[in-house]
Amino acid sequence: MTTPASARAAEILARPVHINGLTVPNRIAMAPMTRMFSPGGIPGEDVASYYSRRAAAGVGLIVTEGTYVGHESAGNSDRVPRFHGEEQLAGWGKVAEQVHAAGGTIVPQLWHIGMVREQGQAPYADAPAVGPSGLRIGADEPTGKAMTQLDLDDVIGAFAQAAAAAERIGFDGVELHGAHGYLLDQFLWAGTNRRGDSYGGDPVARTKFAAEIVAAVRETVSPEFPIIFRYSQWKQEAYQARLAETPEELEAILTPLASAGVDAFHASTRRYWLPEFDGSDLNLAGWTKKLTGRTTITVGSVGLDGDFIRGFMGEGSPVKGIDDLLDALEREEYDMVAVGRALLQDPQWAAKVLAGRFDELQPYDAAALKSLS
């Protein structure tokens, strides 16, 4: 039975939102989650079904799992999808087609893992691990290659080519993965960027590489084609790491990215309900919108009482109410909400929430990871 509270959820979440030239039918996005279900980097029919089921159940915007751009050092698995190559792009074209047929919109997340890679890993075993200074998170000595200008140009080109391919085969935009300690984030964070050239130093200089990628993508795609940039304070190997200690430092990082052509920011946190800076209740997404004025997506344990890192370690998470989320959306602190594990657990999550069927929501069970259906 629909109650006044559940009717409020439907009213707030069912509103369309515009990201540059794209109209997303509602405020619910599917967060990107690595699956490793694409042998040879080729997404198959099962991948298309996985995403189209969520779109058919009311998810307005699908952000795909991370997909490797066309640079040999971009990844470390032959089962993670790639966004380059004839067969790979043909598979992705079918994914986009089926999501559209189900009523959703979809963007690929374009990804380079940088120094997370180790020498000898697939899909290109001879490719070196590369990063701003050749440093893994937490290391004091290089274990990989510090990128030369040629390396930087090659990666910038790979992102631009992948974005152009996304538009060509029917996607609705792209998301650039600049979070969680991967390559773009390795440049943004002082802990892994020790460069002495124009790509290192203060926060603005550390943003230069990511901003050049955004600008190259913006130049390659149509003016109305959306560019989303995902970023985070925390890293996979350093949960307490921070790009910015103050709103002023955050503004210094985000402003060059917005100026280069970012249409929307996807602010990744482990728990969306936590304030980002002392003296304000705004979370990271709230501060991002306040500082840039861009469309902003919040994410982090939505609908679950526990962060996703613990979830992927096998811990379950009970269902958590979303009244605080709805309050923030109503105040226009941010514009959209990305949902991860809750949608992994239950493909019907969006349909249930939009219909006010909160009593049917399921607690997260790590066993769901065995099928990722």
CSV table of C-alpha atoms in Angstrom, one decimal:
chain,number,residue,atom,x,y,z
A,1,MET,CA,0.0,0.0,0.0
A,2,THR,CA,1.3,3.4,-0.9
A,3,THR,CA,1.6,5.8,2.1
A,4,PRO,CA,2.2,9.6,2.0
A,5,ALA,CA,5.8,9.0,2.8
A,6,SER,CA,6.2,6.6,-0.2
A,7,ALA,CA,4.3,8.9,-2.4
A,8,ARG,CA,6.8,11.6,-1.6
A,9,ALA,CA,9.6,9.3,-2.6
A,10,ALA,CA,8.0,8.7,-6.0
A,11,GLU,CA,7.4,12.4,-6.5
A,12,ILE,CA,11.0,13.4,-5.7
A,13,LEU,CA,12.7,10.6,-7.6
A,14,ALA,CA,10.5,10.4,-10.6
A,15,ARG,CA,11.4,13.9,-11.8
A,16,PRO,CA,13.5,14.0,-15.0
A,17,VAL,CA,16.9,15.6,-14.9
A,18,HIS,CA,19.0,17.2,-17.7
A,19,ILE,CA,22.7,16.5,-18.2
A,20,ASN,CA,23.7,18.7,-21.1
A,21,GLY,CA,21.7,17.4,-24.1
A,22,LEU,CA,20.5,14.3,-22.3
A,23,THR,CA,17.2,14.0,-20.5
A,24,VAL,CA,17.3,11.3,-17.9
A,25,PRO,CA,13.7,10.1,-17.1
A,26,ASN,CA,14.2,10.1,-13.3
A,27,ARG,CA,16.8,10.7,-10.5
A,28,ILE,CA,18.0,7.1,-10.1
A,29,ALA,CA,21.3,5.9,-11.6
A,30,MET,CA,22.9,2.6,-11.5
A,31,ALA,CA,26.4,2.9,-10.0
A,32,PRO,CA,29.3,1.2,-11.9
A,33,MET,CA,30.4,-2.1,-10.4
A,34,THR,CA,33.2,-4.3,-11.8
A,35,ARG,CA,31.9,-7.7,-12.8
A,36,MET,CA,34.6,-9.5,-14.9
A,37,PHE,CA,31.9,-11.3,-16.9
A,38,SER,CA,33.3,-10.3,-20.4
A,39,PRO,CA,35.9,-12.9,-21.6
A,40,GLY,CA,38.2,-11.3,-24.1
A,41,GLY,CA,36.9,-8.0,-23.0
A,42,ILE,CA,33.7,-8.5,-25.1
A,43,PRO,CA,30.4,-7.9,-23.4
A,44,GLY,CA,27.9,-10.6,-24.4
A,45,GLU,CA,24.1,-11.1,-24.3
A,46,ASP,CA,24.3,-11.7,-20.5
A,47,VAL,CA,25.8,-8.3,-20.0
A,48,ALA,CA,23.1,-6.7,-22.1
A,49,SER,CA,20.4,-8.5,-20.1
A,50,TYR,CA,22.0,-7.5,-16.8
A,51,TYR,CA,21.7,-3.8,-17.6
A,52,SER,CA,18.5,-3.8,-19.5
A,53,ARG,CA,16.7,-5.6,-16.6
A,54,ARG,CA,17.6,-2.7,-14.4
A,55,ALA,CA,16.5,-0.1,-17.0
A,56,ALA,CA,13.2,-1.9,-17.5
A,57,ALA,CA,12.6,-1.7,-13.8
A,58,GLY,CA,12.9,2.0,-13.7
A,59,VAL,CA,16.6,3.0,-13.4
A,60,GLY,CA,16.9,6.2,-15.3
A,61,LEU,CA,20.6,6.2,-16.0
A,62,ILE,CA,22.9,3.2,-16.3
A,63,VAL,CA,26.5,3.8,-15.7
A,64,THR,CA,28.3,0.7,-16.8
A,65,GLU,CA,31.1,-1.1,-15.0
A,66,GLY,CA,34.5,0.3,-15.7
A,67,THR,CA,35.7,-0.4,-19.3
A,68,TYR,CA,39.3,-0.2,-20.3
A,69,VAL,CA,40.3,2.5,-22.8
A,70,GLY,CA,42.6,1.6,-25.7
A,71,HIS,CA,45.9,1.8,-24.0
A,72,GLU,CA,47.9,-1.4,-23.2
A,73,SER,CA,48.5,-0.5,-19.6
A,74,ALA,CA,44.9,0.4,-18.9
A,75,GLY,CA,43.8,-2.8,-17.2
A,76,ASN,CA,44.8,-6.0,-15.4
A,77,SER,CA,42.1,-8.6,-16.5
A,78,ASP,CA,41.0,-10.2,-19.7
A,79,ARG,CA,37.5,-10.6,-18.3
A,80,VAL,CA,36.9,-6.9,-17.7
A,81,PRO,CA,35.2,-5.3,-20.8
A,82,ARG,CA,37.2,-3.0,-23.1
A,83,PHE,CA,35.9,0.0,-24.9
A,84,HIS,CA,38.0,-0.5,-28.0
A,85,GLY,CA,38.2,-3.2,-30.7
A,86,GLU,CA,35.6,-4.3,-33.3
A,87,GLU,CA,34.1,-7.2,-31.3
A,88,GLN,CA,34.1,-5.3,-28.0
A,89,LEU,CA,32.4,-2.2,-29.5
A,90,ALA,CA,29.8,-4.4,-31.3
A,91,GLY,CA,29.0,-6.0,-28.0
A,92,TRP,CA,28.6,-2.6,-26.3
A,93,GLY,CA,26.4,-1.4,-29.1
A,94,LYS,CA,24.0,-4.2,-28.4
A,95,VAL,CA,24.0,-3.3,-24.7
A,96,ALA,CA,23.1,0.3,-25.4
A,97,GLU,CA,20.4,-0.8,-27.8
A,98,GLN,CA,18.7,-3.1,-25.3
A,99,VAL,CA,18.9,-0.5,-22.5
A,100,HIS,CA,17.2,2.0,-24.8
A,101,ALA,CA,14.5,-0.5,-25.7
A,102,ALA,CA,13.8,-0.9,-22.0
A,103,GLY,CA,13.4,2.8,-21.5
A,104,GLY,CA,16.7,3.7,-19.9
A,105,THR,CA,19.7,5.8,-20.8
A,106,ILE,CA,23.3,4.6,-20.6
A,107,VAL,CA,26.9,5.8,-20.4
A,108,PRO,CA,30.0,3.7,-20.3
A,109,GLN,CA,32.5,4.4,-17.6
A,110,LEU,CA,35.9,4.8,-19.3
A,111,TRP,CA,38.8,3.5,-17.2
A,112,HIS,CA,42.6,3.3,-16.9
A,113,ILE,CA,43.8,1.7,-13.7
A,114,GLY,CA,47.3,3.1,-13.7
A,115,MET,CA,49.6,1.9,-11.0
A,116,VAL,CA,47.0,-0.6,-9.7
A,117,ARG,CA,48.3,-2.8,-12.5
A,118,GLU,CA,51.2,-5.2,-12.0
A,119,GLN,CA,53.7,-6.2,-14.6
A,120,GLY,CA,52.7,-9.4,-16.4
A,121,GLN,CA,48.9,-9.1,-15.9
A,122,ALA,CA,46.4,-9.5,-18.7
A,123,PRO,CA,45.2,-8.5,-21.2
A,124,TYR,CA,48.6,-7.2,-22.4
A,125,ALA,CA,51.2,-9.0,-20.3
A,126,ASP,CA,54.2,-7.0,-21.6
A,127,ALA,CA,52.7,-3.6,-20.8
A,128,PRO,CA,54.2,-1.8,-17.8
A,129,ALA,CA,52.4,-0.3,-14.9
A,130,VAL,CA,52.3,3.5,-15.5
A,131,GLY,CA,51.4,6.4,-13.3
A,132,PRO,CA,52.3,10.0,-12.5
A,133,SER,CA,55.4,9.0,-10.6
A,134,GLY,CA,55.4,5.2,-10.9
A,135,LEU,CA,54.2,4.9,-7.3
A,136,ARG,CA,51.6,2.6,-5.9
A,137,ILE,CA,49.5,3.9,-3.1
A,138,GLY,CA,51.4,3.6,0.2
A,139,ALA,CA,54.8,3.0,-1.5
A,140,ASP,CA,57.8,5.2,-1.2
A,141,GLU,CA,59.8,3.7,-4.1
A,142,PRO,CA,58.6,3.4,-7.7
A,143,THR,CA,57.4,0.0,-8.9
A,144,GLY,CA,56.3,1.2,-12.3
A,145,LYS,CA,57.0,3.7,-15.0
A,146,ALA,CA,56.6,7.5,-14.4
A,147,MET,CA,54.6,8.7,-17.5
A,148,THR,CA,56.4,10.7,-20.2
A,149,GLN,CA,54.7,13.3,-22.2
A,150,LEU,CA,54.3,10.7,-25.0
A,151,ASP,CA,52.6,8.4,-22.5
A,152,LEU,CA,50.3,11.2,-21.3
A,153,ASP,CA,49.4,12.1,-24.9
A,154,ASP,CA,48.6,8.4,-25.7
A,155,VAL,CA,46.3,8.1,-22.8
A,156,ILE,CA,44.5,11.3,-23.5
A,157,GLY,CA,44.0,10.1,-27.1
A,158,ALA,CA,42.7,6.8,-25.9
A,159,PHE,CA,40.0,8.4,-23.7
A,160,ALA,CA,39.0,10.7,-26.6
A,161,GLN,CA,38.8,7.8,-29.0
A,162,ALA,CA,36.7,5.8,-26.6
A,163,ALA,CA,34.3,8.7,-26.1
A,164,ALA,CA,33.9,9.2,-29.8
A,165,ALA,CA,33.2,5.4,-30.2
A,166,ALA,CA,30.6,5.7,-27.4
A,167,GLU,CA,28.7,8.4,-29.3
A,168,ARG,CA,29.1,6.6,-32.6
A,169,ILE,CA,27.6,3.3,-31.3
A,170,GLY,CA,24.6,4.9,-29.6
A,171,PHE,CA,25.5,5.7,-26.0
A,172,ASP,CA,24.0,8.7,-24.3
A,173,GLY,CA,27.2,10.1,-22.8
A,174,VAL,CA,30.4,9.0,-21.0
A,175,GLU,CA,31.7,8.8,-17.5
A,176,LEU,CA,35.4,9.3,-16.9
A,177,HIS,CA,36.7,7.3,-13.9
A,178,GLY,CA,38.7,9.7,-11.8
A,179,ALA,CA,38.1,8.0,-8.4
A,180,HIS,CA,39.3,5.3,-6.0
A,181,GLY,CA,43.0,5.5,-6.6
A,182,TYR,CA,43.1,4.7,-10.3
A,183,LEU,CA,45.1,6.6,-12.9
A,184,LEU,CA,43.3,9.9,-13.1
A,185,ASP,CA,43.0,10.0,-9.3
A,186,GLN,CA,46.7,9.1,-9.0
A,187,PHE,CA,47.4,12.4,-10.6
A,188,LEU,CA,44.9,14.3,-8.5
A,189,TRP,CA,46.3,13.0,-5.2
A,190,ALA,CA,49.5,14.3,-3.8
A,191,GLY,CA,50.2,10.9,-2.2
A,192,THR,CA,50.9,9.4,-5.7
A,193,ASN,CA,51.8,12.5,-7.7
A,194,ARG,CA,55.3,13.5,-6.9
A,195,ARG,CA,56.0,15.1,-10.3
A,196,GLY,CA,58.2,18.2,-10.7
A,197,ASP,CA,56.8,19.3,-14.0
A,198,SER,CA,53.5,21.1,-14.9
A,199,TYR,CA,51.5,18.0,-14.0
A,200,GLY,CA,52.5,18.0,-10.4
A,201,GLY,CA,52.7,20.3,-7.5
A,202,ASP,CA,49.7,22.3,-6.1
A,203,PRO,CA,46.1,21.0,-6.5
A,204,VAL,CA,45.5,22.9,-9.7
A,205,ALA,CA,48.6,21.5,-11.3
A,206,ARG,CA,47.7,18.0,-10.3
A,207,THR,CA,44.4,18.5,-12.0
A,208,LYS,CA,46.0,19.3,-15.4
A,209,PHE,CA,46.1,15.7,-16.8
A,210,ALA,CA,42.5,15.0,-16.0
A,211,ALA,CA,41.4,18.4,-17.3
A,212,GLU,CA,43.3,17.7,-20.6
A,213,ILE,CA,41.5,14.4,-20.9
A,214,VAL,CA,38.1,16.1,-20.4
A,215,ALA,CA,39.0,18.8,-22.9
A,216,ALA,CA,40.1,16.2,-25.5
A,217,VAL,CA,36.8,14.3,-25.0
A,218,ARG,CA,34.8,17.5,-25.2
A,219,GLU,CA,36.5,18.4,-28.5
A,220,THR,CA,35.9,14.9,-29.9
A,221,VAL,CA,32.2,14.5,-29.2
A,222,SER,CA,29.2,16.6,-30.0
A,223,PRO,CA,28.7,19.7,-27.9
A,224,GLU,CA,25.5,18.3,-26.4
A,225,PHE,CA,27.0,14.9,-25.6
A,226,PRO,CA,27.3,14.6,-21.7
A,227,ILE,CA,30.6,14.2,-19.9
A,228,ILE,CA,30.4,12.9,-16.4
A,229,PHE,CA,33.4,12.8,-14.1
A,230,ARG,CA,33.5,10.4,-11.1
A,231,TYR,CA,35.9,11.3,-8.3
A,232,SER,CA,36.4,10.5,-4.7
A,233,GLN,CA,38.4,11.5,-1.7
A,234,TRP,CA,39.1,7.9,-0.5
A,235,LYS,CA,41.2,5.3,-2.3
A,236,GLN,CA,40.9,1.5,-2.3
A,237,GLU,CA,44.1,1.2,-0.3
A,238,ALA,CA,43.7,4.4,1.7
A,239,TYR,CA,40.2,4.9,3.0
A,240,GLN,CA,41.2,8.1,4.9
A,241,ALA,CA,42.9,9.7,2.0
A,242,ARG,CA,41.7,13.2,1.0
A,243,LEU,CA,42.2,15.3,-2.1
A,244,ALA,CA,40.9,18.3,-0.3
A,245,GLU,CA,40.8,19.2,3.4
A,246,THR,CA,38.6,22.3,2.9
A,247,PRO,CA,35.9,23.5,0.5
A,248,GLU,CA,38.5,26.0,-0.9
A,249,GLU,CA,40.9,23.1,-1.8
A,250,LEU,CA,38.0,21.2,-3.4
A,251,GLU,CA,37.0,24.2,-5.5
A,252,ALA,CA,40.6,24.5,-6.8
A,253,ILE,CA,40.4,20.9,-8.0
A,254,LEU,CA,36.9,20.9,-9.5
A,255,THR,CA,37.0,24.3,-11.2
A,256,PRO,CA,39.5,23.3,-13.9
A,257,LEU,CA,37.5,20.1,-14.6
A,258,ALA,CA,34.3,22.0,-15.0
A,259,SER,CA,35.9,24.6,-17.2
A,260,ALA,CA,37.4,21.8,-19.4
A,261,GLY,CA,33.9,20.5,-20.1
A,262,VAL,CA,32.5,18.3,-17.3
A,263,ASP,CA,28.7,18.4,-17.4
A,264,ALA,CA,28.1,16.4,-14.2
A,265,PHE,CA,30.1,15.2,-11.3
A,266,HIS,CA,29.6,11.8,-9.7
A,267,ALA,CA,30.9,12.2,-6.1
A,268,SER,CA,31.8,8.8,-4.7
A,269,THR,CA,31.7,8.3,-0.9
A,270,ARG,CA,31.4,5.2,1.2
A,271,ARG,CA,28.4,6.5,3.1
A,272,TYR,CA,26.4,9.3,1.4
A,273,TRP,CA,24.9,10.5,4.7
A,274,LEU,CA,28.1,11.7,6.2
A,275,PRO,CA,29.1,15.4,6.1
A,276,GLU,CA,32.3,16.1,4.1
A,277,PHE,CA,33.7,19.1,5.9
A,278,ASP,CA,33.3,20.4,9.5
A,279,GLY,CA,30.7,23.1,10.0
A,280,SER,CA,28.2,21.9,7.3
A,281,ASP,CA,25.8,19.0,6.8
A,282,LEU,CA,26.6,18.9,3.1
A,283,ASN,CA,28.1,15.7,1.8
A,284,LEU,CA,30.7,15.5,-1.0
A,285,ALA,CA,28.1,15.7,-3.7
A,286,GLY,CA,26.4,18.7,-2.0
A,287,TRP,CA,29.7,20.6,-1.8
A,288,THR,CA,30.4,19.7,-5.4
A,289,LYS,CA,27.2,21.2,-6.7
A,290,LYS,CA,27.6,24.3,-4.4
A,291,LEU,CA,31.1,24.9,-5.7
A,292,THR,CA,30.6,24.2,-9.4
A,293,GLY,CA,26.9,24.6,-10.2
A,294,ARG,CA,27.1,21.4,-12.3
A,295,THR,CA,24.6,18.5,-12.1
A,296,THR,CA,25.8,16.2,-9.3
A,297,ILE,CA,25.2,12.6,-8.5
A,298,THR,CA,25.6,11.3,-4.9
A,299,VAL,CA,26.5,7.7,-4.1
A,300,GLY,CA,27.5,5.5,-1.2
A,301,SER,CA,25.6,2.7,0.5
A,302,VAL,CA,22.2,4.0,-0.7
A,303,GLY,CA,19.4,2.0,0.8
A,304,LEU,CA,21.8,-0.1,2.9
A,305,ASP,CA,23.2,0.3,6.4
A,306,GLY,CA,26.8,-0.4,5.7
A,307,ASP,CA,29.5,0.7,3.2
A,308,PHE,CA,30.2,-1.3,0.1
A,309,ILE,CA,33.7,-2.3,0.9
A,310,ARG,CA,32.5,-4.4,3.8
A,311,GLY,CA,29.7,-5.7,1.6
A,312,PHE,CA,32.2,-7.0,-0.9
A,313,MET,CA,34.2,-8.6,1.9
A,314,GLY,CA,31.1,-10.8,2.5
A,315,GLU,CA,29.2,-8.8,5.1
A,316,GLY,CA,25.5,-8.3,4.6
A,317,SER,CA,23.8,-5.0,5.1
A,318,PRO,CA,20.3,-4.4,6.4
A,319,VAL,CA,17.9,-2.1,4.5
A,320,LYS,CA,18.3,1.6,5.5
A,321,GLY,CA,15.6,4.2,5.0
A,322,ILE,CA,16.2,7.0,2.4
A,323,ASP,CA,14.3,9.9,4.1
A,324,ASP,CA,17.5,11.8,4.5
A,325,LEU,CA,18.4,11.3,0.9
A,326,LEU,CA,14.9,12.5,-0.2
A,327,ASP,CA,15.3,15.6,2.0
A,328,ALA,CA,18.6,16.5,0.4
A,329,LEU,CA,17.2,16.0,-3.1
A,330,GLU,CA,14.2,18.1,-2.2
A,331,ARG,CA,16.6,20.9,-1.0
A,332,GLU,CA,18.4,20.4,-4.4
A,333,GLU,CA,21.7,19.8,-2.6
A,334,TYR,CA,22.4,17.3,-5.4
A,335,ASP,CA,20.4,16.1,-8.4
A,336,MET,CA,20.7,12.3,-8.7
A,337,VAL,CA,21.4,9.3,-6.6
A,338,ALA,CA,23.5,6.3,-7.8
A,339,VAL,CA,22.6,2.9,-6.3
A,340,GLY,CA,25.0,0.0,-6.3
A,341,ARG,CA,24.7,-3.1,-4.1
A,342,ALA,CA,20.9,-2.6,-3.5
A,343,LEU,CA,20.4,-2.8,-7.3
A,344,LEU,CA,22.9,-5.7,-7.5
A,345,GLN,CA,20.8,-7.6,-4.9
A,346,ASP,CA,17.4,-6.7,-6.4
A,347,PRO,CA,17.0,-5.6,-10.1
A,348,GLN,CA,13.5,-4.4,-9.2
A,349,TRP,CA,14.8,-1.9,-6.5
A,350,ALA,CA,14.0,1.2,-8.5
A,351,ALA,CA,10.5,0.0,-9.4
A,352,LYS,CA,9.8,-0.8,-5.8
A,353,VAL,CA,11.0,2.6,-4.5
A,354,LEU,CA,9.2,4.5,-7.2
A,355,ALA,CA,6.0,2.6,-6.4
A,356,GLY,CA,6.4,3.1,-2.7
A,357,ARG,CA,6.8,-0.6,-2.0
A,358,PHE,CA,9.5,-0.2,0.6
A,359,ASP,CA,8.4,-3.2,2.6
A,360,GLU,CA,9.5,-5.4,-0.4
A,361,LEU,CA,13.1,-4.1,-0.4
A,362,GLN,CA,15.7,-6.8,0.4
A,363,PRO,CA,18.7,-6.6,2.6
A,364,TYR,CA,22.0,-7.0,0.9
A,365,ASP,CA,23.4,-10.6,0.8
A,366,ALA,CA,26.9,-11.1,-0.4
A,367,ALA,CA,25.9,-14.4,-2.0
A,368,ALA,CA,24.3,-12.2,-4.7
A,369,LEU,CA,27.8,-11.6,-6.0
A,370,LYS,CA,28.0,-15.2,-7.2
A,371,SER,CA,25.5,-14.5,-9.9
A,372,LEU,CA,25.5,-10.8,-10.5
A,373,SER,CA,22.3,-11.4,-12.5
